Amino acid sequence: EAGVTQFPSHSVIEKGQTVTLRCDPISGHDNLYWYRRVMGKEIKFLLHFVKESKQDESGMPNNRFLAERTGGTYSTLKVQPAELEDSGVYFCASSRSGTGNFKEQFFGPGTRLTVL
Amino acid sequence: GNSVTQMEGPVTLSEEAFLTINCTYTATGYPSLFWYVQYPGEGLQLLLKATKADDKGSNKGFEATYRKETTSFHLEKGSVQVSDSAVYFCALSQAAGNKLTFGGGTRVLVKP
């Protein structure tokens, strides 16, 4: 079973440009999460999809960030326009749905974003 | 809101030494607690978990006990190996499958 994949692994852009990050979850996982780690600080939650619907987007920092999950498969996270403080590592995670009390989140390797 | 505090690193150890990484949390109710590990160049992996008070999670020689009275979930390993060099993250979740709240991470370097 393939794990969570993210593309690109690294991205270097200039302030004001646009960047789109992609996450492919594990096949069959309805839950998809985006997190980010900025400047070596703690990893912070951004948002949670259940299939194609946004279940919780309370962690999205501002309206320069747009996440989509059309068709409930892969997801994209667009930053437009990028600012210096957006630099960090963006992680994607996925988990199963269904009954049961615990659903492990499986993480991708992350995308390192550098805004100059 | 929820928060997790863990000891800052880096922690440098010799092989076969004892490792402890402290983790305390603030949350309402009874969160589930986790330790994730990130090896170089890889994504985060769930190392162990505990879902209720006094539960002990264990995996790969690592252990952590959910202490409700001290709101702690300290990670321990009796004899570390070079391959344990990684960044360790303590985390909590208020409900199964829901968002994780992480601590700042602790980098551990084990030297031969």
Tab-separated table of N, CA and C in Angstrom, chain B residues 6-109:
chain	number	residue	atom	x	y	z
B	6	GLN	N	6.892	20.135	25.371
B	6	GLN	CA	7.894	19.094	25.515
B	6	GLN	C	9.264	19.712	25.610
B	7	MET	N	10.177	18.970	26.187
B	7	MET	CA	11.507	19.501	26.434
B	7	MET	C	12.186	19.832	25.117
B	8	GLU	N	12.938	20.919	25.144
B	8	GLU	CA	13.635	21.322	23.942
B	8	GLU	C	14.883	20.475	23.780
B	9	GLY	N	15.268	20.283	22.535
B	9	GLY	CA	16.509	19.572	22.301
B	9	GLY	C	17.587	20.535	21.871
B	10	PRO	N	18.609	20.041	21.242
B	10	PRO	CA	18.773	18.620	20.981
B	10	PRO	C	19.246	17.845	22.206
B	11	VAL	N	18.890	16.585	22.200
B	11	VAL	CA	19.360	15.674	23.231
B	11	VAL	C	20.398	14.756	22.581
B	12	THR	N	21.595	14.772	23.113
B	12	THR	CA	22.680	13.951	22.576
B	12	THR	C	23.028	12.872	23.583
B	13	LEU	N	23.010	11.634	23.108
B	13	LEU	CA	23.245	10.484	23.979
B	13	LEU	C	24.246	9.545	23.341
B	14	SER	N	24.824	8.712	24.156
B	14	SER	CA	25.635	7.620	23.641
B	14	SER	C	24.763	6.385	23.495
B	15	GLU	N	25.163	5.512	22.608
B	15	GLU	CA	24.424	4.266	22.402
B	15	GLU	C	24.288	3.516	23.726
B	16	GLU	N	23.144	2.909	23.931
B	16	GLU	CA	22.787	2.129	25.116
B	16	GLU	C	22.443	3.000	26.322
B	17	ALA	N	22.434	4.298	26.160
B	17	ALA	CA	22.028	5.176	27.268
B	17	ALA	C	20.516	5.168	27.414
B	18	PHE	N	20.060	5.682	28.574
B	18	PHE	CA	18.631	5.788	28.865
B	18	PHE	C	18.123	7.131	28.343
B	19	LEU	N	16.971	7.076	27.678
B	19	LEU	CA	16.396	8.296	27.109
B	19	LEU	C	15.066	8.619	27.784
B	20	THR	N	14.904	9.866	28.178
B	20	THR	CA	13.611	10.381	28.632
B	20	THR	C	13.346	11.698	27.938
B	21	ILE	N	12.156	11.828	27.384
B	21	ILE	CA	11.711	13.107	26.823
B	21	ILE	C	10.415	13.477	27.544
B	22	ASN	N	10.452	14.612	28.229
B	22	ASN	CA	9.284	15.028	28.997
B	22	ASN	C	8.234	15.678	28.111
B	23	CYS	N	6.977	15.392	28.417
B	23	CYS	CA	5.850	15.975	27.701
B	23	CYS	C	4.714	16.230	28.690
B	24	THR	N	4.216	17.441	28.713
B	24	THR	CA	3.036	17.768	29.506
B	24	THR	C	2.008	18.426	28.590
B	25	TYR	N	0.759	18.353	28.993
B	25	TYR	CA	-0.286	18.870	28.121
B	25	TYR	C	-1.313	19.671	28.908
B	26	THR	N	-2.048	20.486	28.194
B	26	THR	CA	-3.207	21.210	28.727
B	26	THR	C	-4.367	20.933	27.806
B	27	ALA	N	-5.428	20.396	28.354
B	27	ALA	CA	-6.617	20.098	27.551
B	27	ALA	C	-7.795	19.889	28.485
B	28	THR	N	-8.978	20.113	27.964
B	28	THR	CA	-10.181	19.798	28.731
B	28	THR	C	-10.518	18.325	28.511
B	29	GLY	N	-11.168	17.743	29.482
B	29	GLY	CA	-11.610	16.373	29.323
B	29	GLY	C	-10.477	15.370	29.289
B	30	TYR	N	-10.651	14.368	28.440
B	30	TYR	CA	-9.711	13.253	28.407
B	30	TYR	C	-9.203	13.046	26.979
B	31	PRO	N	-8.160	13.768	26.630
B	31	PRO	CA	-7.635	13.621	25.267
B	31	PRO	C	-6.923	12.288	25.080
B	32	SER	N	-6.733	11.893	23.848
B	32	SER	CA	-5.821	10.808	23.516
B	32	SER	C	-4.435	11.401	23.336
B	33	LEU	N	-3.416	10.655	23.712
B	33	LEU	CA	-2.041	11.154	23.674
B	33	LEU	C	-1.190	10.293	22.757
B	34	PHE	N	-0.245	10.934	22.078
B	34	PHE	CA	0.546	10.244	21.061
B	34	PHE	C	2.006	10.707	21.130
B	35	TRP	N	2.874	9.823	20.700
B	35	TRP	CA	4.239	10.190	20.343
B	35	TRP	C	4.432	9.831	18.872
B	36	TYR	N	4.871	10.833	18.103
B	36	TYR	CA	5.236	10.630	16.706
B	36	TYR	C	6.746	10.777	16.587
B	37	VAL	N	7.317	10.095	15.596
B	37	VAL	CA	8.753	10.197	15.350
B	37	VAL	C	8.975	10.528	13.878
B	38	GLN	N	9.916	11.400	13.624
B	38	GLN	CA	10.281	11.747	12.254
B	38	GLN	C	11.746	11.434	12.045
B	39	TYR	N	12.019	10.401	11.259
B	39	TYR	CA	13.385	10.065	10.893
B	39	TYR	C	13.823	10.970	9.740
B	40	PRO	N	15.109	11.173	9.584
B	40	PRO	CA	15.600	12.075	8.545
B	40	PRO	C	15.041	11.744	7.171
B	41	GLY	N	14.484	12.743	6.507
B	41	GLY	CA	13.987	12.579	5.152
B	41	GLY	C	12.638	11.882	5.044
B	42	GLU	N	12.018	11.599	6.171
B	42	GLU	CA	10.749	10.878	6.144
B	42	GLU	C	9.632	11.685	6.789
B	43	GLY	N	8.406	11.203	6.618
B	43	GLY	CA	7.265	11.825	7.278
B	43	GLY	C	7.149	11.369	8.720
B	44	LEU	N	6.206	11.966	9.430
B	44	LEU	CA	5.983	11.566	10.810
B	44	LEU	C	5.351	10.175	10.857
B	45	GLN	N	5.791	9.382	11.816
B	45	GLN	CA	5.227	8.055	12.019
B	45	GLN	C	4.719	7.967	13.447
B	46	LEU	N	3.577	7.336	13.613
B	46	LEU	CA	3.072	7.126	14.958
B	46	LEU	C	3.970	6.109	15.671
B	47	LEU	N	4.492	6.510	16.807
B	47	LEU	CA	5.364	5.627	17.580
B	47	LEU	C	4.550	4.837	18.613
B	48	LEU	N	3.729	5.550	19.372
B	48	LEU	CA	2.869	4.897	20.344
B	48	LEU	C	1.739	5.830	20.751
B	49	LYS	N	0.746	5.263	21.401
B	49	LYS	CA	-0.414	6.055	21.795
B	49	LYS	C	-0.996	5.536	23.099
B	50	ALA	N	-1.807	6.394	23.734
B	50	ALA	CA	-2.570	6.006	24.917
B	50	ALA	C	-3.867	6.795	24.888
B	51	THR	N	-4.961	6.122	25.098
B	51	THR	CA	-6.255	6.781	24.931
B	51	THR	C	-6.986	7.054	26.235
B	52	LYS	N	-6.499	6.534	27.359
B	52	LYS	CA	-7.136	6.870	28.628
B	52	LYS	C	-6.106	6.849	29.747
B	53	ALA	N	-6.491	7.437	30.860
B	53	ALA	CA	-5.595	7.585	31.999
B	53	ALA	C	-5.040	6.233	32.447
B	54	ASP	N	-3.753	6.238	32.769
B	54	ASP	CA	-2.988	5.082	33.246
B	54	ASP	C	-2.650	4.080	32.146
B	55	ASP	N	-3.119	4.320	30.928
B	55	ASP	CA	-2.718	3.478	29.802
B	55	ASP	C	-1.228	3.632	29.561
B	56	LYS	N	-0.569	2.561	29.186
B	56	LYS	CA	0.833	2.628	28.783
B	56	LYS	C	0.917	2.258	27.319
B	57	GLY	N	1.463	3.172	26.523
B	57	GLY	CA	1.746	2.857	25.141
B	57	GLY	C	3.175	2.356	25.020
B	58	SER	N	3.400	1.414	24.114
B	58	SER	CA	4.759	0.904	23.937
B	58	SER	C	4.961	0.448	22.504
B	59	ASN	N	6.210	0.627	22.027
B	59	ASN	CA	6.552	0.208	20.677
B	59	ASN	C	8.050	0.373	20.500
B	60	LYS	N	8.688	-0.577	19.876
B	60	LYS	CA	10.114	-0.513	19.547
B	60	LYS	C	10.980	-0.223	20.776
B	61	GLY	N	10.583	-0.674	21.931
B	61	GLY	CA	11.349	-0.446	23.144
B	61	GLY	C	11.031	0.860	23.843
B	62	PHE	N	10.221	1.701	23.213
B	62	PHE	CA	9.789	2.963	23.810
B	62	PHE	C	8.502	2.743	24.610
B	63	GLU	N	8.376	3.510	25.689
B	63	GLU	CA	7.171	3.451	26.512
B	63	GLU	C	6.774	4.847	26.956
B	64	ALA	N	5.471	5.031	27.162
B	64	ALA	CA	4.973	6.279	27.757
B	64	ALA	C	3.673	5.959	28.471
B	65	THR	N	3.481	6.535	29.652
B	65	THR	CA	2.289	6.281	30.444
B	65	THR	C	1.475	7.560	30.575
B	66	TYR	N	0.201	7.452	30.322
B	66	TYR	CA	-0.757	8.558	30.408
B	66	TYR	C	-1.031	8.849	31.875
B	67	ARG	N	-0.513	9.978	32.356
B	67	ARG	CA	-0.692	10.371	33.752
B	67	ARG	C	-1.642	11.555	33.824
B	68	LYS	N	-2.885	11.258	34.179
B	68	LYS	CA	-3.895	12.315	34.237
B	68	LYS	C	-3.594	13.306	35.361
B	69	GLU	N	-3.110	12.786	36.497
B	69	GLU	CA	-2.921	13.644	37.659
B	69	GLU	C	-1.818	14.678	37.452
B	70	THR	N	-0.837	14.331	36.624
B	70	THR	CA	0.244	15.285	36.339
B	70	THR	C	0.169	15.813	34.913
B	71	THR	N	-0.876	15.462	34.208
B	71	THR	CA	-1.052	15.830	32.783
B	71	THR	C	0.243	15.640	32.005
B	72	SER	N	0.800	14.438	32.093
B	72	SER	CA	2.075	14.158	31.447
B	72	SER	C	2.023	12.877	30.639
B	73	PHE	N	2.982	12.771	29.715
B	73	PHE	CA	3.079	11.584	28.848
B	73	PHE	C	4.541	11.480	28.427
B	74	HIS	N	5.409	11.241	29.375
B	74	HIS	CA	6.842	11.222	29.137
B	74	HIS	C	7.261	9.977	28.368
B	75	LEU	N	8.142	10.170	27.407
B	75	LEU	CA	8.637	9.067	26.581
B	75	LEU	C	9.939	8.541	27.155
B	76	GLU	N	10.088	7.213	27.229
B	76	GLU	CA	11.294	6.609	27.775
B	76	GLU	C	11.733	5.427	26.928
B	77	LYS	N	13.059	5.251	26.891
B	77	LYS	CA	13.629	4.041	26.305
B	77	LYS	C	14.866	3.678	27.101
B	78	GLY	N	14.964	2.428	27.439
B	78	GLY	CA	16.026	2.009	28.335
B	78	GLY	C	17.410	1.964	27.724
B	79	SER	N	17.489	1.697	26.433
B	79	SER	CA	18.796	1.538	25.794
B	79	SER	C	18.664	1.971	24.334
B	80	VAL	N	19.119	3.188	24.049
B	80	VAL	CA	18.925	3.728	22.699
B	80	VAL	C	19.989	3.210	21.742
B	81	GLN	N	19.624	3.226	20.467
B	81	GLN	CA	20.536	2.840	19.398
B	81	GLN	C	20.740	4.042	18.467
B	82	VAL	N	21.766	3.947	17.659
B	82	VAL	CA	22.032	5.026	16.696
B	82	VAL	C	20.815	5.255	15.808
B	83	SER	N	20.117	4.175	15.483
B	83	SER	CA	18.949	4.258	14.603
B	83	SER	C	17.763	4.992	15.254
B	84	ASP	N	17.843	5.292	16.527
B	84	ASP	CA	16.789	6.060	17.204
B	84	ASP	C	16.976	7.565	17.024
B	85	SER	N	18.033	7.966	16.377
B	85	SER	CA	18.254	9.387	16.100
B	85	SER	C	17.129	9.903	15.215
B	86	ALA	N	16.408	10.899	15.701
B	86	ALA	CA	15.209	11.382	15.007
B	86	ALA	C	14.677	12.584	15.778
B	87	VAL	N	13.572	13.136	15.267
B	87	VAL	CA	12.845	14.163	16.008
B	87	VAL	C	11.569	13.525	16.550
B	88	TYR	N	11.302	13.729	17.820
B	88	TYR	CA	10.162	13.121	18.490
B	88	TYR	C	9.153	14.209	18.846
B	89	PHE	N	7.906	13.953	18.509
B	89	PHE	CA	6.825	14.907	18.754
B	89	PHE	C	5.770	14.283	19.663
B	90	CYS	N	5.439	14.990	20.720
B	90	CYS	CA	4.320	14.622	21.575
B	90	CYS	C	3.073	15.324	21.039
B	91	ALA	N	1.925	14.658	21.078
B	91	ALA	CA	0.716	15.260	20.514
B	91	ALA	C	-0.516	14.761	21.248
B	92	LEU	N	-1.581	15.506	21.114
B	92	LEU	CA	-2.853	15.075	21.675
B	92	LEU	C	-3.980	15.304	20.675
B	93	SER	N	-5.052	14.579	20.887
B	93	SER	CA	-6.260	14.741	20.094
B	93	SER	C	-7.449	14.657	21.028
B	94	GLN	N	-8.396	15.587	20.799
B	94	GLN	CA	-9.552	15.597	21.680
B	94	GLN	C	-10.570	14.536	21.314
B	95	ALA	N	-10.526	14.051	20.089
B	95	ALA	CA	-11.477	13.038	19.654
B	95	ALA	C	-10.811	12.184	18.595
B	96	ALA	N	-11.218	10.951	18.539
B	96	ALA	CA	-10.603	10.030	17.583
B	96	ALA	C	-10.716	10.558	16.163
B	97	GLY	N	-9.610	10.553	15.465
B	97	GLY	CA	-9.630	10.961	14.072
B	97	GLY	C	-9.618	12.452	13.858
B	98	ASN	N	-9.606	13.200	14.931
B	98	ASN	CA	-9.638	14.647	14.766
B	98	ASN	C	-8.247	15.256	14.812
B	99	LYS	N	-8.200	16.544	14.698
B	99	LYS	CA	-6.926	17.230	14.548
B	99	LYS	C	-5.992	16.991	15.731
B	100	LEU	N	-4.721	16.943	15.407
B	100	LEU	CA	-3.687	16.755	16.406
B	100	LEU	C	-3.111	18.096	16.826
B	101	THR	N	-2.827	18.210	18.121
B	101	THR	CA	-2.094	19.357	18.663
B	101	THR	C	-0.724	18.842	19.077
B	102	PHE	N	0.321	19.455	18.508
B	102	PHE	CA	1.683	18.955	18.706
B	102	PHE	C	2.490	19.842	19.655
B	103	GLY	N	3.474	19.231	20.270
B	103	GLY	CA	4.518	19.970	20.951
B	103	GLY	C	5.566	20.400	19.942
B	104	GLY	N	6.591	21.077	20.410
B	104	GLY	CA	7.580	21.657	19.522
B	104	GLY	C	8.587	20.686	18.926
B	105	GLY	N	8.586	19.448	19.382
B	105	GLY	CA	9.530	18.469	18.862
B	105	GLY	C	10.843	18.475	19.635
B	106	THR	N	11.428	17.306	19.778
B	106	THR	CA	12.731	17.160	20.442
B	106	THR	C	13.636	16.347	19.543
B	107	ARG	N	14.733	16.965	19.134
B	107	ARG	CA	15.696	16.240	18.296
B	107	ARG	C	16.598	15.416	19.187
B	108	VAL	N	16.723	14.147	18.846
B	108	VAL	CA	17.578	13.223	19.600
B	108	VAL	C	18.678	12.722	18.681
B	109	LEU	N	19.891	12.826	19.146
B	109	LEU	CA	21.041	12.320	18.401
B	109	LEU	C	21.743	11.285	19.253
